[in-house]
PDB file of C-alpha atoms and ligand atoms in Angstrom:
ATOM      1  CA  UNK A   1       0.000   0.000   0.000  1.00 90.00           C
ATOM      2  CA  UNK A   2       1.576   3.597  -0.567  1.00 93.00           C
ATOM      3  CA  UNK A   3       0.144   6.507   1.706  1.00 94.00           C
ATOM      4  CA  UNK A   4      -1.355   9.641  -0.442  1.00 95.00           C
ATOM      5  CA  UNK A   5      -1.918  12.836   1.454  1.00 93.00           C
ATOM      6  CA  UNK A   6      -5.415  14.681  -0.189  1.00 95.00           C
ATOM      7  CA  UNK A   7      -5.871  18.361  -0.161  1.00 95.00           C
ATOM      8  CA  UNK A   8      -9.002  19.476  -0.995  1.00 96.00           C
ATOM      9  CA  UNK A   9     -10.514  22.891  -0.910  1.00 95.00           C
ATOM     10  CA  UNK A  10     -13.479  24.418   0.068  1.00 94.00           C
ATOM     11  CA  UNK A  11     -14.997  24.201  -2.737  1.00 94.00           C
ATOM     12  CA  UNK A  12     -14.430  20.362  -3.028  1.00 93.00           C
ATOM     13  CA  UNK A  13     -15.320  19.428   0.464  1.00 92.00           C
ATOM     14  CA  UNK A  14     -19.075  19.227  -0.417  1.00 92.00           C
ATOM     15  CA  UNK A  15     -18.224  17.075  -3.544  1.00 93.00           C
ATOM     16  CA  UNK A  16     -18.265  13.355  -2.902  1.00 94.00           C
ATOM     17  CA  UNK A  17     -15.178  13.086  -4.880  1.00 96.00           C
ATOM     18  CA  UNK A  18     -13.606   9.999  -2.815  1.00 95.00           C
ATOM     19  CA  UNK A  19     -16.092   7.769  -3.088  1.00 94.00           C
ATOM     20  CA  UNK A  20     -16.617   8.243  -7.057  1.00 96.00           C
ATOM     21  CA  UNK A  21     -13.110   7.355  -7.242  1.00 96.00           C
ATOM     22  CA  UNK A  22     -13.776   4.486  -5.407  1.00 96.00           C
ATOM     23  CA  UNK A  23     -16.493   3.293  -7.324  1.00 96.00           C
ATOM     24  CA  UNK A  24     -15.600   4.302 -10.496  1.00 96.00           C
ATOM     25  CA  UNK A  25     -12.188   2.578 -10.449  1.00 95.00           C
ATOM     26  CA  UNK A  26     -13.182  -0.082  -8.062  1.00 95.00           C
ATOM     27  CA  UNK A  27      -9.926   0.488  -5.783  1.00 95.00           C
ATOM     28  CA  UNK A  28     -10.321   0.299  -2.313  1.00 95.00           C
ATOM     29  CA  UNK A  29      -9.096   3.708  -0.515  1.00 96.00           C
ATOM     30  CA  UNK A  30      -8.112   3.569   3.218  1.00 94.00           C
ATOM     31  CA  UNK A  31      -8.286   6.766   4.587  1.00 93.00           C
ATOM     32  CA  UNK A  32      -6.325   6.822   7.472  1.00 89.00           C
ATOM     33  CA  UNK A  33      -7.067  10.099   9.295  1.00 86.00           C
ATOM     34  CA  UNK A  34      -9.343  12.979   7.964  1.00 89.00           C
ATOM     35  CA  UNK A  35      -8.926  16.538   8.852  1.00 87.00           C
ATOM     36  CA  UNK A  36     -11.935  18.306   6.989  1.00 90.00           C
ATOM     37  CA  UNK A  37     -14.508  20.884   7.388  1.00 92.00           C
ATOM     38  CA  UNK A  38     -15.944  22.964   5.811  1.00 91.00           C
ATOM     39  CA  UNK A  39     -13.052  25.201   4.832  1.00 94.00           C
ATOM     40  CA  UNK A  40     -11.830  22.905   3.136  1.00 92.00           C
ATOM     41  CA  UNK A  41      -8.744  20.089   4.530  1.00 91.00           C
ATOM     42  CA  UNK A  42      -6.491  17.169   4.396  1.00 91.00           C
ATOM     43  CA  UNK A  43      -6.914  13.478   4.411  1.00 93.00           C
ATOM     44  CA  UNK A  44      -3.971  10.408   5.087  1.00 92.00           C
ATOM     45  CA  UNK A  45      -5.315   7.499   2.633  1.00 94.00           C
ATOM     46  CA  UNK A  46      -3.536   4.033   2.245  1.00 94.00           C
ATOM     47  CA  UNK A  47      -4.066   3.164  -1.804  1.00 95.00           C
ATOM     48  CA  UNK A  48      -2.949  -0.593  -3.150  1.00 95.00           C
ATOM     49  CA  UNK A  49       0.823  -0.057  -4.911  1.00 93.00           C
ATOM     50  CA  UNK A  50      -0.565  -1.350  -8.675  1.00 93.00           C
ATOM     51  CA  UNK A  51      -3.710   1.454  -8.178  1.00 94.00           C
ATOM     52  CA  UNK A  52      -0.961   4.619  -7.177  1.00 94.00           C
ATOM     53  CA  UNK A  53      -0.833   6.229 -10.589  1.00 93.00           C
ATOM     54  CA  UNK A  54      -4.391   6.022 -11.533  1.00 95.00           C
ATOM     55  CA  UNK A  55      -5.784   7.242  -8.316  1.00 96.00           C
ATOM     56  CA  UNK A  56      -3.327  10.066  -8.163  1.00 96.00           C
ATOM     57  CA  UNK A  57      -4.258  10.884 -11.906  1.00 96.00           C
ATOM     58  CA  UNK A  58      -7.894  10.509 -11.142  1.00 97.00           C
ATOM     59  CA  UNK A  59      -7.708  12.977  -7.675  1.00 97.00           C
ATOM     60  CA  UNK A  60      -6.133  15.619  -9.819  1.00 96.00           C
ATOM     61  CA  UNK A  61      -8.011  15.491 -12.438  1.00 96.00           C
ATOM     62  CA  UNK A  62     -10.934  16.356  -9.911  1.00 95.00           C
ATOM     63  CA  UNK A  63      -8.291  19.854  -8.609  1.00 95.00           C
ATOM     64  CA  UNK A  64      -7.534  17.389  -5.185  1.00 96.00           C
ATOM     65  CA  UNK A  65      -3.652  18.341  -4.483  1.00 95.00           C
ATOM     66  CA  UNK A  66      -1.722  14.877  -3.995  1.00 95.00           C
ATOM     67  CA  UNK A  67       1.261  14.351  -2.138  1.00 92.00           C
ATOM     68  CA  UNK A  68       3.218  11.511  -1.353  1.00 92.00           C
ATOM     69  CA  UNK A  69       4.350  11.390   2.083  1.00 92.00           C
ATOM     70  CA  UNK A  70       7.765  10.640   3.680  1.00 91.00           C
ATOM     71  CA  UNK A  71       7.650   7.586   6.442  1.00 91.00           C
ATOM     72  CA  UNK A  72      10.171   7.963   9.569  1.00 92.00           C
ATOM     73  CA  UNK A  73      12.480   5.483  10.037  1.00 92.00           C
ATOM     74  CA  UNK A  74      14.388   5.340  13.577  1.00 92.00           C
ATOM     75  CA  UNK A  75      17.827   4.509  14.262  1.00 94.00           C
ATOM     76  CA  UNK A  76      17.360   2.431  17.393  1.00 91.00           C
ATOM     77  CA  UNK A  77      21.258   2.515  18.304  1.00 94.00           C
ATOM     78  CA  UNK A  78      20.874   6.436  18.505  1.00 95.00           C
ATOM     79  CA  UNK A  79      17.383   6.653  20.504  1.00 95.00           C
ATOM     80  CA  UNK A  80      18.409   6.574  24.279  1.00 94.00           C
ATOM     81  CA  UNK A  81      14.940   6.023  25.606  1.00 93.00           C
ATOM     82  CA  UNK A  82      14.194   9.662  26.444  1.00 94.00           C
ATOM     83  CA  UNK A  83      10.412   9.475  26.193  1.00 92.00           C
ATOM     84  CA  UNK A  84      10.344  13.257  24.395  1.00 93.00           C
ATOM     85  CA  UNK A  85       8.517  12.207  21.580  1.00 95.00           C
ATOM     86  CA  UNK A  86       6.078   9.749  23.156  1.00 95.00           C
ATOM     87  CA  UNK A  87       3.670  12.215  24.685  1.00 92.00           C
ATOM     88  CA  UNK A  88       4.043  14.893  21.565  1.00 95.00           C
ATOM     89  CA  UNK A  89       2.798  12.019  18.914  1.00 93.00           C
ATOM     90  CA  UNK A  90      -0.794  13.180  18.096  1.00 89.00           C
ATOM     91  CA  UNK A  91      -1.623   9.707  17.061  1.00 88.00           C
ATOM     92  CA  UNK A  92      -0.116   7.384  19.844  1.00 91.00           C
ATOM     93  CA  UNK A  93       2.161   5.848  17.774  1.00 92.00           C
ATOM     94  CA  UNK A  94       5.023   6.009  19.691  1.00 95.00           C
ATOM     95  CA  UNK A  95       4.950   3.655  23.122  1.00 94.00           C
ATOM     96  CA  UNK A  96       7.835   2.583  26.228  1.00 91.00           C
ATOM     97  CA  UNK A  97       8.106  -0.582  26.478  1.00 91.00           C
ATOM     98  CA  UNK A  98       8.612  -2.909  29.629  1.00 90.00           C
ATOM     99  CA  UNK A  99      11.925  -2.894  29.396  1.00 90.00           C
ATOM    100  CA  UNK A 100      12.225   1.106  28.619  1.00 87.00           C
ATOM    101  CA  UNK A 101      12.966   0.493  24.621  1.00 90.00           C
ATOM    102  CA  UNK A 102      10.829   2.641  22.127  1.00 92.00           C
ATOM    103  CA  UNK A 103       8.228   1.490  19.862  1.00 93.00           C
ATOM    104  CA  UNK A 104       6.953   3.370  16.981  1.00 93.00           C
ATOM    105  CA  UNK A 105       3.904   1.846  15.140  1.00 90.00           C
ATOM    106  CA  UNK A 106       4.522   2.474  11.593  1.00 84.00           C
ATOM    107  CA  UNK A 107       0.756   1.951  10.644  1.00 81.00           C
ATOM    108  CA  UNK A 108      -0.581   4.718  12.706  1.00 85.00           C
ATOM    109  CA  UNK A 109       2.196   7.139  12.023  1.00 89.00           C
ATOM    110  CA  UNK A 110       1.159  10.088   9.889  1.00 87.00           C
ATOM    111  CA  UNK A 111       4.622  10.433   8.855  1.00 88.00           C
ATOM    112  CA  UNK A 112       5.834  13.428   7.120  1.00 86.00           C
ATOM    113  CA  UNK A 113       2.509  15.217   7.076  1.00 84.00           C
ATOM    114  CA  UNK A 114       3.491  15.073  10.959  1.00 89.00           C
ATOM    115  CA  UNK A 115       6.979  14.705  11.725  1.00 92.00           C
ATOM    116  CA  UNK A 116       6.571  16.298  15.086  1.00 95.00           C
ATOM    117  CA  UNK A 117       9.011  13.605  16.802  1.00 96.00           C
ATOM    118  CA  UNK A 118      11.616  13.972  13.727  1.00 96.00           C
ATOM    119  CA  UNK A 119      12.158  17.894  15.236  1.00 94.00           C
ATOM    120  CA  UNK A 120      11.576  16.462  18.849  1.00 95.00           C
ATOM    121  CA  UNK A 121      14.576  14.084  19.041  1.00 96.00           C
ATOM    122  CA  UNK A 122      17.454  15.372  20.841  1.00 96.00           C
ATOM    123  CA  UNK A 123      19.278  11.946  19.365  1.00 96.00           C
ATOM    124  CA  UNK A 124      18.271  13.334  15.786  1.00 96.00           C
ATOM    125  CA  UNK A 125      17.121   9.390  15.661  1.00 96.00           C
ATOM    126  CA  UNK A 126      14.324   9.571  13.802  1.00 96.00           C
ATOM    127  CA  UNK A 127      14.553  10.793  10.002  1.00 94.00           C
ATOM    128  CA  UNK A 128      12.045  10.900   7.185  1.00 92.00           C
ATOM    129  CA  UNK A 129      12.392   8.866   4.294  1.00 93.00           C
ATOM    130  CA  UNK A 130      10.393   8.717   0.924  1.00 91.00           C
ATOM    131  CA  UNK A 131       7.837   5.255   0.128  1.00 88.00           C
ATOM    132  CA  UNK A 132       9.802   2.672  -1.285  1.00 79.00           C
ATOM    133  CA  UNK A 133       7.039   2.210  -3.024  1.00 76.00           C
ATOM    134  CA  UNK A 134       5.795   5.652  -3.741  1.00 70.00           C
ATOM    135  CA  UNK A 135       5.898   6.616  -7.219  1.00 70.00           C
ATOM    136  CA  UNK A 136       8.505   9.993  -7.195  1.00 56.00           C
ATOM    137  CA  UNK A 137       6.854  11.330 -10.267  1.00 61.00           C
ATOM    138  CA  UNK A 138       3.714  12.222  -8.472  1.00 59.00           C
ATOM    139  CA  UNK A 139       5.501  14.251  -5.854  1.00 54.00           C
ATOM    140  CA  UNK A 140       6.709  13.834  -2.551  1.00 53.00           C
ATOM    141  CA  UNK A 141       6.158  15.873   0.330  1.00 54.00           C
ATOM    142  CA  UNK A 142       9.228  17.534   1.707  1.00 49.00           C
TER     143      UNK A 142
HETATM  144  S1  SF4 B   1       5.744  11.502  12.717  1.00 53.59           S
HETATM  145 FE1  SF4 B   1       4.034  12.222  14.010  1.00 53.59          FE
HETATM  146  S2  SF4 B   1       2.547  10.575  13.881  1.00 53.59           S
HETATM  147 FE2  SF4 B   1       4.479   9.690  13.245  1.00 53.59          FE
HETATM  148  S3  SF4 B   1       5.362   8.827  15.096  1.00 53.59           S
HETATM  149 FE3  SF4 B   1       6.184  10.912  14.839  1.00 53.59          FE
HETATM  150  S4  SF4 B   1       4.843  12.198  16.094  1.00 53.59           S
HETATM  151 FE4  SF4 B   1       3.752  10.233  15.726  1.00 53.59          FE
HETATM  152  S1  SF4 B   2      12.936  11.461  21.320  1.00 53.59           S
HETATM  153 FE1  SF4 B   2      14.517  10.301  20.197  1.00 53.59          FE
HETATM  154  S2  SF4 B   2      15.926   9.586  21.784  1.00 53.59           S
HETATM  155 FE2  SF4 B   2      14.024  10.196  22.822  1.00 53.59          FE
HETATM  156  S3  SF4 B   2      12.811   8.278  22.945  1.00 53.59           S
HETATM  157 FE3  SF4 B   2      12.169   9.348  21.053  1.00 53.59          FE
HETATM  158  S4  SF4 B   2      13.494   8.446  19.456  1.00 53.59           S
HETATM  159 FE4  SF4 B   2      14.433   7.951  21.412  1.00 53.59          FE
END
């Protein structure tokens, strides 16, 4: 799955633009986290790797902005169990564990659309990197 981050403006909030997508090109969209109303906003959606282009294509030909997300990626021999970014992740992604090691759970983190624990470490541990899977071309959010 590659993440897409939506933009869509006030104009398009009314619109039920994500769910023609859906149906016309029978692609199932996984929207992550919404932040919408009626000024307009953004939404996190998970779309299958073989579907990216088309559903990007399809989005902007609607006027949606897409972006494609950087993921963090810690460096576990740098993180010294600090706790600094556990409280700051909006999303409780980030957890101690029993034995005082830090967890980040990759499927709830918002990643670059966030990236309040990348500026948070004082270990500069965790870093944002682009989708493996993401396809460049359709841009990638800085
Ligand atoms: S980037 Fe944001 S959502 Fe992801 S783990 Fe860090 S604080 Fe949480
Ligand atoms: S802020 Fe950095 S050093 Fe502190 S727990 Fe999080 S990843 Fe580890």
């Amino acid at each position: 799955m590659v993440r897409l981050l939506l933009r869509f403006s006030e104009e398009q909030v009314p619109q039920p633009i994500t769910s023609e997508i859906i149906l016309e090109y029978k692609v199932p969209i996984v929207i992550l986290v919404a932040h919408v109303n009626s000024k307009g906003g953004e939404i996190l959606a998970e779309v299958p790797d073989e579907a990216q282009q088309k559903i990007v294509k399809a989005f902007r030909k609607k006027g949606v902005s897409v972006t494609i997300p950087k993921l963090i990626e810690v460096d576990t021999e740098k993180c010294f169990s600090c706790g600094s970014c556990v409280a700051l992740c909006p999303v409780e992604a980030i957890s101690i564990e029993k034995d005082s090691t830090v967890e980040f759970d990759k499927e709830k983190c918002l990643g670059s659309t966030c990236s309040i624990c990348v500026d948070a470490c004082p270990a500069r541990a965790i870093k944002s990197v682009k989708q493996a899977n993401g396809d460049q071309s359709a841009g990638v959010k800085k």
